[in-house]
């Protein structure tokens, strides 16, 4: 088996591979997929495993920005991991993922995330469950009753608005001290904003992307920094209540819309879980944001068979952190455990799950420094 970068000539084989793994792909989606993939092939972001000339497996390294405690950093989003039916059970997927992890690090990413179709293969190369995309079903009528508290100027959005949309996302997630959400790069946003079936509205400090999904409305993204814009955007979605009974929306774990509803008793929430991995301990710690009033000085040993582990002294204060090589001692974590800690999973949980051991005197400081409620609004 050989691993190499995919070329435009391989894309028909990739589509066949995806069909065998995920089912038939509508023609419109195939065209949009090609439009998004072609520009990044020269960047080394699509790898394939070949058995001679036959494509056996493939995976894409997407370019994302991800926020941790309101601080953005580059993130490798692993997507489209596919293995031909006849090649499954031979270790091809693990071989591919090890290569993908190496490539993501070469591209300069210190962290990585993915939505798993199955857990064991990804856990085996260092990924651990960290957060979720939360999709809640709400009565459309309840959203219609949310009245804007001021004048908000909304306009329709299109491909030329990608830069402004990204700017809004930076302001929103910084203000909210968000952990986990991502933004596509501008080129990819320009492709997605050209989808003629989506309804796209932009304000100075927020935006919404939604569409019909059967008899319901589906909200993919709705973010805002002011109460006025938040109310205006949800009211806009709710204006479809004469036709749509329900709205299925991707929301934050503590989304303010849930406090704007006139009636709230039972809620249907569906979670799509995502997994997370630290690729470079020192860079990941330095690029992350932390609570400004928390201080932490801890020694941690990270066991990473794929990337190579080590021992670091973590020094976190004033909202910033560093990781410098240190001697033995302190806390010991698998890379899975350190990735989960980085994403806000408490040390007590990690110890009971067998992902963390050793000196427990740092546990409280580590829990406070890395505290987070990780989520994503986007599925990839």
Coordinates of C-alpha atoms in Angstrom, one line a residue, residues 19-181:
X19 CA -20.6 6.5 -2.6
X20 CA -19.6 3.0 -1.3
X21 CA -19.0 4.4 2.2
X22 CA -21.8 7.0 2.7
X23 CA -24.3 6.3 0.0
X24 CA -25.3 8.0 -3.3
X25 CA -24.3 11.6 -3.7
X26 CA -26.8 14.0 -5.5
X27 CA -25.4 15.6 -8.7
X28 CA -25.6 19.1 -7.2
X29 CA -23.6 18.0 -4.1
X30 CA -21.0 16.4 -6.3
X31 CA -20.5 19.6 -8.3
X32 CA -20.3 21.7 -5.1
X33 CA -17.8 19.1 -3.6
X34 CA -15.5 19.4 -6.6
X35 CA -15.7 23.1 -6.5
X36 CA -14.5 23.1 -2.9
X37 CA -11.9 20.4 -3.3
X38 CA -10.1 21.3 -6.4
X39 CA -8.4 24.5 -5.1
X40 CA -6.8 22.7 -2.1
X41 CA -5.4 19.6 -3.8
X42 CA -2.1 21.4 -4.4
X43 CA -1.9 22.2 -0.7
X44 CA -1.5 18.6 0.3
X45 CA -4.8 18.4 2.1
X46 CA -6.2 15.2 0.5
X47 CA -4.4 11.9 1.0
X48 CA -5.1 8.6 -0.6
X49 CA -4.0 5.0 0.1
X50 CA -3.4 3.1 -3.1
X51 CA -3.1 -0.6 -3.8
X52 CA -1.1 -0.4 -7.0
X53 CA -3.2 2.0 -9.1
X54 CA -6.4 1.3 -7.2
X55 CA -7.6 3.9 -4.6
X56 CA -8.3 2.0 -1.4
X57 CA -8.9 4.8 1.1
X58 CA -8.9 8.6 1.3
X59 CA -9.1 11.4 3.9
X60 CA -9.1 15.2 3.7
X61 CA -7.4 17.7 6.0
X62 CA -9.7 20.7 6.1
X63 CA -8.5 24.2 7.0
X64 CA -10.4 25.6 10.0
X65 CA -10.1 28.3 12.6
X66 CA -11.2 27.0 16.0
X67 CA -11.8 29.0 19.2
X68 CA -10.8 27.9 22.7
X69 CA -11.9 30.2 25.5
X70 CA -12.4 32.9 22.9
X71 CA -9.0 32.6 21.3
X72 CA -8.7 31.5 17.7
X73 CA -6.1 29.1 16.3
X74 CA -5.7 27.0 13.2
X75 CA -7.3 23.6 13.4
X76 CA -7.1 20.5 11.1
X77 CA -10.6 19.2 10.5
X78 CA -10.4 15.6 9.4
X79 CA -13.2 14.8 7.0
X80 CA -14.2 12.3 4.3
X81 CA -12.3 9.4 5.9
X82 CA -13.4 6.5 3.6
X83 CA -12.1 2.9 3.1
X84 CA -13.3 0.7 0.3
X85 CA -15.5 -2.3 1.5
X86 CA -12.9 -4.8 0.2
X87 CA -10.1 -3.1 2.1
X88 CA -11.7 -2.9 5.5
X89 CA -10.4 -4.8 8.4
X90 CA -6.8 -4.8 7.1
X91 CA -5.5 -1.8 9.0
X92 CA -5.8 0.5 6.0
X93 CA -7.8 3.1 8.0
X94 CA -5.3 3.3 10.8
X95 CA -2.4 3.6 8.3
X96 CA -4.2 6.4 6.6
X97 CA -5.0 8.3 9.9
X98 CA -1.4 8.1 11.1
X99 CA -0.4 9.7 7.8
X100 CA -3.2 12.3 8.1
X101 CA -2.0 13.3 11.6
X102 CA 1.5 13.7 10.3
X103 CA 0.4 15.8 7.4
X104 CA -1.8 18.1 9.7
X105 CA 1.2 18.7 11.9
X106 CA 3.4 19.5 8.8
X107 CA 0.7 22.1 7.7
X108 CA 1.2 23.9 11.1
X109 CA -1.9 22.8 13.0
X110 CA -1.4 22.1 16.7
X111 CA -4.9 20.6 17.2
X112 CA -7.3 18.5 15.2
X113 CA -11.0 17.4 15.3
X114 CA -13.3 15.1 13.5
X115 CA -16.9 13.7 13.6
X116 CA -16.5 9.9 14.0
X117 CA -18.6 7.3 12.2
X118 CA -17.0 4.9 14.8
X119 CA -14.9 5.5 17.8
X120 CA -12.2 2.7 18.1
X121 CA -10.1 3.6 15.0
X122 CA -9.8 7.3 16.0
X123 CA -9.3 6.6 19.7
X124 CA -6.5 4.2 18.6
X125 CA -4.5 7.1 17.1
X126 CA -5.1 9.6 19.9
X127 CA -8.4 11.2 19.4
X128 CA -10.9 11.4 22.3
X129 CA -14.5 12.5 22.7
X130 CA -14.7 16.2 23.6
X131 CA -17.8 18.0 22.5
X132 CA -20.9 17.9 20.3
X133 CA -23.0 19.7 17.8
X134 CA -26.3 20.3 19.6
X135 CA -29.4 20.3 17.4
X136 CA -32.6 21.3 19.2
X137 CA -36.2 21.1 17.8
X138 CA -38.3 24.2 18.6
X139 CA -41.9 25.1 17.7
X140 CA -41.7 27.7 14.9
X141 CA -44.5 29.7 16.5
X142 CA -42.5 30.2 19.7
X143 CA -39.7 31.8 17.7
X144 CA -42.2 34.0 15.8
X145 CA -43.2 35.5 19.1
X146 CA -39.7 36.7 19.9
X147 CA -39.9 40.4 19.1
X148 CA -36.9 42.5 18.2
X149 CA -36.3 45.1 20.9
X150 CA -34.8 47.7 18.5
X151 CA -34.2 48.5 14.9
X152 CA -31.8 46.0 13.2
X153 CA -30.7 46.3 9.6
X154 CA -30.7 42.9 7.9
X155 CA -29.6 42.3 4.4
X156 CA -29.4 39.2 2.2
X157 CA -25.9 37.6 2.1
X158 CA -24.0 36.0 -0.8
X159 CA -20.6 34.7 -1.8
X160 CA -19.0 38.2 -1.7
X161 CA -19.8 38.5 2.0
X162 CA -17.4 35.7 3.2
X163 CA -14.8 38.1 4.7
X164 CA -17.5 40.0 6.7
X165 CA -19.1 36.8 7.9
X166 CA -15.7 35.6 9.2
X167 CA -15.2 38.9 10.9
X168 CA -18.5 38.6 12.7
X169 CA -17.6 35.1 13.8
X170 CA -14.4 36.3 15.4
X171 CA -16.2 39.0 17.3
X172 CA -19.0 36.7 18.5
X173 CA -16.7 33.9 19.7
X174 CA -14.2 36.3 21.3
X175 CA -17.0 38.0 23.2
X176 CA -18.6 34.7 24.3
X177 CA -15.2 33.2 25.2
X178 CA -16.4 30.2 23.1
X179 CA -14.7 26.8 23.1
X180 CA -14.9 24.4 20.2
X181 CA -16.7 26.3 17.4

